[in-house]
Short mmCIF file of C-alpha atoms in Angstrom, two decimals:
data_model
loop_
_atom_site.label_atom_id
_atom_site.label_comp_id
_atom_site.label_asym_id
_atom_site.label_seq_id
_atom_site.Cartn_x
_atom_site.Cartn_y
_atom_site.Cartn_z
CA MET A 13 2.95 -7.69 -23.81
CA THR A 14 -0.24 -5.90 -24.83
CA LEU A 15 -1.89 -3.88 -22.12
CA ASN A 16 -4.56 -1.19 -22.04
CA SER A 17 -3.51 0.64 -18.89
CA GLY A 18 -6.67 2.71 -18.63
CA ALA A 19 -8.72 -0.44 -18.11
CA LEU A 20 -6.81 -1.38 -14.96
CA PRO A 21 -7.45 -0.10 -11.43
CA ALA A 22 -4.85 2.40 -10.23
CA CYS A 23 -3.57 0.02 -7.56
CA VAL A 24 -2.85 -2.62 -10.24
CA ARG A 25 -1.20 -0.08 -12.51
CA VAL A 26 1.05 1.27 -9.76
CA SER A 27 1.93 -2.30 -8.75
CA ILE A 28 2.83 -3.18 -12.35
CA TRP A 29 5.02 -0.12 -12.70
CA GLY A 30 6.51 -0.70 -9.29
CA HIS A 31 7.47 -4.16 -10.60
CA SER A 32 8.81 -2.55 -13.79
CA ARG A 33 10.99 -0.23 -11.71
CA ARG A 34 12.36 -3.20 -9.74
CA SER A 35 13.08 -5.05 -12.99
CA LEU A 36 15.02 -2.05 -14.29
CA GLN A 37 17.08 -2.01 -11.10
CA TRP A 38 17.82 -5.75 -11.33
CA ALA A 39 18.80 -5.68 -15.01
CA PRO A 40 22.49 -4.70 -14.61
CA PHE A 41 23.04 -7.59 -12.18
CA LEU A 42 21.13 -10.17 -14.19
CA GLY A 43 22.24 -9.13 -17.65
CA GLU A 44 18.69 -9.20 -18.96
CA ASP A 45 17.05 -7.18 -21.71
CA VAL A 46 14.46 -4.95 -20.01
CA SER A 47 13.59 -2.69 -22.94
CA ALA A 48 9.96 -3.88 -22.79
CA TYR A 49 9.80 -2.94 -19.13
CA LYS A 50 11.27 0.49 -19.87
CA THR A 51 8.57 1.13 -22.45
CA LEU A 52 5.82 -0.16 -20.17
CA TYR A 53 7.08 1.91 -17.25
CA ALA A 54 7.37 5.15 -19.24
CA LYS A 55 3.92 4.80 -20.82
CA GLY A 56 2.24 3.75 -17.60
CA LYS A 57 3.84 6.50 -15.55
CA GLN A 58 2.81 9.19 -18.02
CA TYR A 59 -0.76 7.89 -18.27
CA LEU A 60 -1.18 7.52 -14.54
CA GLU A 61 0.15 10.98 -13.71
CA THR A 62 -1.95 12.78 -16.33
CA GLU A 63 -5.09 10.88 -17.28
CA LEU A 64 -5.73 9.15 -13.95
CA TYR A 65 -4.95 11.91 -11.47
CA ASN A 66 -7.83 14.23 -10.57
CA GLY A 67 -5.69 16.90 -8.93
CA GLU A 68 -5.95 15.30 -5.50
CA TYR A 69 -5.73 11.53 -5.87
CA PHE A 70 -5.53 8.74 -8.45
CA ILE A 71 -8.73 7.29 -9.89
CA GLN A 72 -9.86 4.51 -12.22
CA GLN A 73 -11.21 4.95 -15.74
CA ILE A 74 -13.75 2.20 -16.21
CA LYS A 75 -13.34 0.81 -19.72
CA TRP A 76 -14.79 -2.48 -20.84
CA THR A 77 -15.33 -2.26 -24.59
CA ASP A 78 -12.83 -2.43 -27.45
CA LEU A 79 -10.20 -4.01 -25.23
CA GLN A 80 -7.95 -7.01 -25.80
CA ALA A 81 -9.63 -8.75 -22.89
CA PRO A 82 -12.59 -11.12 -22.40
CA ASP A 83 -16.08 -9.67 -22.49
CA PRO A 84 -17.03 -9.25 -18.78
CA VAL A 85 -20.53 -10.49 -19.53
CA LYS A 86 -19.11 -13.80 -20.78
CA ALA A 87 -16.17 -14.11 -18.36
CA GLN A 88 -18.17 -15.01 -15.28
CA SER A 89 -16.93 -16.85 -12.21
CA PHE A 90 -18.79 -19.58 -10.33
CA SER A 91 -20.94 -20.20 -13.45
CA THR A 92 -23.05 -17.12 -12.72
CA GLN A 93 -24.73 -14.93 -15.31
CA TYR A 94 -25.62 -11.26 -15.50
CA SER A 95 -29.26 -10.66 -14.66
CA PRO A 96 -31.27 -8.17 -16.77
CA GLU A 97 -30.86 -5.62 -13.98
CA ALA A 98 -27.10 -6.23 -13.85
CA LEU A 99 -26.84 -5.88 -17.64
CA ALA A 100 -28.61 -2.52 -17.43
CA LEU A 101 -26.13 -1.38 -14.79
CA LEU A 102 -23.25 -2.69 -16.92
CA LYS A 103 -24.30 -0.50 -19.82
CA LYS A 104 -24.69 2.51 -17.53
CA GLU A 105 -21.71 2.17 -15.16
CA GLY A 106 -19.49 -0.53 -16.60
CA PRO A 107 -18.65 -3.95 -15.11
CA LYS A 108 -19.52 -4.45 -11.46
CA TYR A 109 -16.97 -4.38 -8.65
CA GLN A 110 -14.95 -1.34 -9.80
CA TYR A 111 -14.35 1.96 -7.96
CA GLY A 112 -14.16 4.60 -10.68
CA THR A 113 -13.82 8.08 -9.18
CA GLY A 114 -13.37 6.75 -5.66
CA CYS A 115 -10.44 7.46 -3.35
CA LEU A 116 -8.85 4.03 -2.92
CA SER A 117 -6.80 3.44 0.23
CA ASP A 118 -4.39 1.03 -1.48
CA GLY A 119 -4.43 2.99 -4.74
CA VAL A 120 -0.65 3.54 -4.59
CA LEU A 121 0.25 0.13 -3.20
CA GLY A 122 3.04 -0.38 -5.74
CA SER A 123 4.73 2.83 -4.64
CA TRP A 124 4.68 1.61 -1.04
CA ILE A 125 6.22 -1.72 -2.08
CA ALA A 126 8.94 0.17 -3.94
CA ARG A 127 9.78 2.25 -0.84
CA VAL A 128 9.88 -0.83 1.39
CA CYS A 129 12.30 -2.41 -1.10
CA GLY A 130 14.54 0.66 -0.99
CA LEU A 131 13.59 1.96 -4.43
CA PRO A 132 12.37 5.45 -5.40
CA GLU A 133 8.67 6.12 -5.82
CA PRO A 134 7.71 4.78 -9.28
CA VAL A 135 5.39 7.74 -9.96
CA ASP A 136 5.52 11.45 -9.09
CA PRO A 137 6.27 11.54 -5.32
CA ALA A 138 4.25 14.73 -4.86
CA LYS A 139 1.15 13.17 -6.43
CA THR A 140 1.67 9.98 -4.47
CA LYS A 141 1.83 12.02 -1.27
CA ASN A 142 -1.31 13.91 -2.25
CA HIS A 143 -3.11 10.61 -2.76
CA LEU A 144 -2.07 9.43 0.70
CA LEU A 145 -3.15 12.71 2.28
CA ALA A 146 -6.52 12.37 0.55
CA VAL A 147 -6.88 8.83 1.89
CA HIS A 148 -6.18 10.13 5.40
CA LYS A 149 -8.63 13.01 4.92
CA TYR A 150 -11.54 11.11 3.40
CA ASN A 151 -11.20 7.47 4.43
CA LEU A 152 -10.12 7.68 8.08
CA LYS A 153 -13.22 7.75 10.26
CA LYS A 154 -12.95 8.41 13.99
CA ASP A 155 -16.47 7.06 14.61
CA LEU A 156 -18.26 4.54 12.39
CA GLN A 157 -21.65 4.77 14.04
CA GLN A 158 -23.18 6.48 10.99
CA HIS A 159 -21.25 4.40 8.46
CA GLU A 160 -23.27 1.81 6.54
CA ASN A 161 -21.36 -1.40 6.01
CA PRO A 162 -23.45 -4.35 4.75
CA GLN A 163 -20.38 -6.56 4.64
CA ARG A 164 -18.11 -7.87 7.44
CA SER A 165 -18.79 -5.11 9.95
CA THR A 166 -17.21 -6.87 12.93
CA TYR A 167 -13.78 -5.63 11.81
CA ALA A 168 -14.78 -2.10 12.87
CA LEU A 169 -18.16 -0.75 13.89
CA GLY A 170 -20.09 1.55 16.19
CA HIS A 171 -18.05 4.16 18.01
CA GLU A 172 -14.81 2.59 16.78
CA GLY A 173 -12.63 4.25 14.16
CA GLY A 174 -10.88 2.87 11.12
CA LEU A 175 -9.64 3.47 7.59
CA LEU A 176 -12.25 2.58 4.97
CA LEU A 177 -11.02 0.77 1.89
CA CYS A 178 -12.60 3.39 -0.37
CA SER A 179 -14.77 6.50 -0.35
CA TRP A 180 -16.30 8.71 -3.01
CA PRO A 181 -15.75 12.27 -1.70
CA LYS A 182 -16.35 13.84 -5.12
CA GLY A 183 -19.38 11.70 -5.95
CA GLY A 184 -19.70 8.92 -8.47
CA MET A 185 -20.16 5.98 -6.11
CA LEU A 186 -21.15 2.96 -8.16
CA SER A 187 -24.28 0.89 -7.61
CA LEU A 188 -22.14 -2.25 -7.31
CA PRO A 189 -18.65 -1.11 -6.25
CA PHE A 190 -15.89 -3.58 -5.55
CA VAL A 191 -16.68 -6.09 -2.83
CA TYR A 192 -15.68 -5.05 0.70
CA SER A 193 -15.29 -1.38 -0.24
CA ASN A 194 -17.08 -0.38 2.97
CA GLU A 195 -14.84 -2.47 5.21
CA VAL A 196 -11.78 -1.71 7.35
CA TRP A 197 -8.70 -3.95 6.98
CA THR A 198 -5.74 -3.60 9.33
CA GLY A 199 -3.30 -4.62 6.58
CA ILE A 200 -4.38 -1.64 4.47
CA GLU A 201 -4.31 0.64 7.51
CA TYR A 202 -0.68 -0.23 8.24
CA GLN A 203 0.28 0.08 4.57
CA VAL A 204 -1.13 3.60 4.31
CA ALA A 205 0.23 4.60 7.72
CA SER A 206 3.79 3.49 6.97
CA HIS A 207 3.69 5.08 3.50
CA LEU A 208 2.63 8.38 5.08
CA MET A 209 5.60 8.02 7.42
CA PHE A 210 7.95 7.45 4.48
CA GLN A 211 6.58 10.72 3.10
CA GLY A 212 7.32 12.54 6.38
CA GLU A 213 3.70 12.58 7.61
CA VAL A 214 4.38 10.72 10.85
CA GLU A 215 1.45 12.08 12.87
CA LYS A 216 -1.07 11.31 10.16
CA GLY A 217 0.32 7.80 9.96
CA LEU A 218 0.01 7.43 13.72
CA ASP A 219 -3.61 8.63 13.52
CA ILE A 220 -4.39 5.52 11.52
CA VAL A 221 -2.34 3.21 13.75
CA ARG A 222 -4.06 4.50 16.89
CA ALA A 223 -7.52 3.93 15.40
CA CYS A 224 -6.50 0.38 14.50
CA ARG A 225 -4.89 -0.55 17.80
CA GLN A 226 -7.72 0.92 19.84
CA ARG A 227 -9.99 -1.66 18.23
CA TYR A 228 -7.56 -4.42 19.20
CA ASP A 229 -6.84 -3.33 22.77
CA GLY A 230 -7.95 -6.62 24.31
CA THR A 231 -11.37 -5.49 25.56
CA VAL A 232 -13.30 -6.58 22.45
CA ARG A 233 -10.73 -8.23 20.16
CA ASN A 234 -7.56 -10.24 20.67
CA PRO A 235 -4.63 -7.76 20.43
CA PHE A 236 -2.48 -10.49 18.85
CA ASN A 237 -5.01 -11.64 16.26
CA GLU A 238 -6.06 -9.03 13.72
CA TYR A 239 -8.46 -11.38 11.99
CA GLU A 240 -9.91 -10.95 8.53
CA CYS A 241 -10.71 -13.85 6.20
CA GLY A 242 -9.46 -16.13 8.96
CA HIS A 243 -7.46 -15.78 12.16
CA TRP A 244 -3.99 -14.17 12.22
CA TYR A 245 -4.51 -12.94 8.69
CA ALA A 246 -1.27 -12.32 6.79
CA ARG A 247 -2.18 -8.88 5.42
CA ALA A 248 -1.64 -7.42 8.91
CA MET A 249 2.06 -8.20 8.50
CA SER A 250 2.29 -4.91 6.59
CA SER A 251 2.65 -3.49 10.11
CA TYR A 252 6.34 -4.38 9.83
CA GLY A 253 6.60 -1.48 7.38
CA LEU A 254 5.94 0.93 10.26
CA LEU A 255 9.44 0.32 11.60
CA GLN A 256 10.94 1.22 8.25
CA GLY A 257 8.59 4.15 7.73
CA LEU A 258 9.62 5.68 11.06
CA THR A 259 13.33 4.92 11.00
CA GLY A 260 14.21 4.21 7.38
CA VAL A 261 16.22 1.21 8.59
CA ARG A 262 16.90 -1.48 6.02
CA TYR A 263 19.81 -3.75 5.21
CA ASP A 264 21.36 -3.92 1.73
CA ALA A 265 23.09 -7.28 1.35
CA VAL A 266 24.73 -6.23 -1.94
CA ASP A 267 26.46 -3.17 -0.53
CA LYS A 268 26.57 -4.59 3.01
CA ALA A 269 25.13 -1.36 4.31
CA ILE A 270 22.60 -0.36 6.96
CA HIS A 271 20.39 2.43 5.60
CA ILE A 272 18.91 4.94 8.04
CA ASP A 273 16.42 7.73 7.35
CA SER A 274 14.88 8.63 10.70
CA LYS A 275 11.64 10.61 10.84
CA ILE A 276 11.64 10.57 14.67
CA GLY A 277 15.13 11.63 15.73
CA ASP A 278 17.16 9.22 17.86
CA PHE A 279 15.88 5.65 18.07
CA SER A 280 16.62 1.97 18.63
CA SER A 281 14.77 -0.39 16.29
CA PHE A 282 14.53 -4.09 15.50
CA LEU A 283 16.15 -5.40 12.31
CA ALA A 284 15.84 -8.88 10.81
CA THR A 285 17.72 -10.24 7.78
CA ASP A 286 18.01 -13.68 6.20
CA LYS A 287 21.02 -14.53 8.37
CA GLY A 288 20.36 -12.82 11.69
CA PHE A 289 18.51 -10.24 13.74
CA GLY A 290 19.29 -7.52 16.24
CA THR A 291 18.83 -3.81 16.79
CA VAL A 292 19.89 -0.70 14.92
CA SER A 293 20.33 2.54 16.84
CA TRP A 294 20.78 6.15 15.81
CA LYS A 295 21.84 8.37 18.68
CA LYS A 296 23.49 11.78 18.54
CA GLY A 297 24.47 11.24 14.94
CA VAL A 298 26.10 7.86 15.53
CA PRO A 299 24.68 4.66 13.93
CA SER A 300 25.21 1.33 15.64
CA LEU A 301 24.27 -2.30 15.07
CA THR A 302 23.87 -4.92 17.78
CA VAL A 303 23.47 -8.49 16.53
CA ALA A 304 21.42 -10.70 18.86
CA TYR A 305 21.41 -13.84 16.72
CA GLY A 306 23.25 -15.05 13.64
CA THR A 307 25.19 -12.60 11.49
CA ILE A 308 24.44 -9.33 9.73
CA PRO A 309 27.55 -8.63 7.63
CA ALA A 310 27.29 -4.83 7.47
CA ILE A 311 30.43 -2.74 6.97
CA HIS A 312 29.02 0.80 7.12
CA ALA A 313 25.87 2.89 7.38
CA ILE A 314 24.29 5.17 4.80
CA VAL A 315 22.47 8.19 6.22
CA GLY A 316 21.09 10.90 3.99
CA GLY A 317 23.01 9.45 1.05
CA LYS A 318 26.33 9.69 2.92
CA THR A 319 28.45 6.71 3.95
CA ILE A 320 29.50 6.86 7.60
CA PRO A 321 31.16 4.43 10.04
CA LEU A 322 28.93 1.91 11.80
CA GLN A 323 29.55 0.89 15.39
CA GLN A 324 28.96 -2.83 15.87
CA SER A 325 28.57 -5.19 18.80
CA ALA A 326 26.99 -8.54 19.68
CA VAL A 327 24.76 -9.53 22.54
#
């Protein structure tokens, strides 16, 4: 595999290295050679944490020459061509639809996927947290009345609030940034919110959730249909990560363990697996599992890295 990591957006790089981390975890069970993944992960992690971190959040280095990749001028979609004006911008800013020095809301998407899968953060957790805090600081708007969005503004507009896909708080906004950069997507809002919760920033995560749900309170939009490029758009299913971000509850079918890492004290929360669903509770230091349908073959709980007995019952 030949890859110039600096030419990729941060969200793609973190996703690739999140995948590399998962591959390294699977290797002992599958008996596969993952030396290429180890090399890719180590190089990507080092580059991301040094060259692509501006001290507050991760950015993109826009590179489009001297790469082992098609010339963007020739690799056009829909049989379109660069106009003379677009070619001038290309030479000045690079290919269109990038974000450069912007603060990208899903810039650490791969790290979120890793946490949801029960794996450690693939890059420096402190820098990942800083990126999320910057997204909350710069991209969450409580009132969009002064925000210019020439795209699909019905997702969030006027006095409503929402999390923008990207902002350029330190300058450098491109003439033709990536499409939809001015929009608000609920699936990205839930992703950032739950990742903040994983990092212990529950209130900041809830700030984003409140802004989202206030838009879908039933007075203007259907509270059960967070539409985007179609009705009941799948990206909004990232909201399921909020349960895990708040409670840390997940089921490990290999170890037959219920993992708990509560950020909110005692709780009762929904849990679904491939064979059944029910509720997991954590009350006064005691974990319990109630199976409502099917089976969840758990034998113990893991809390704070310690194995403890799990009380079990069925509805």
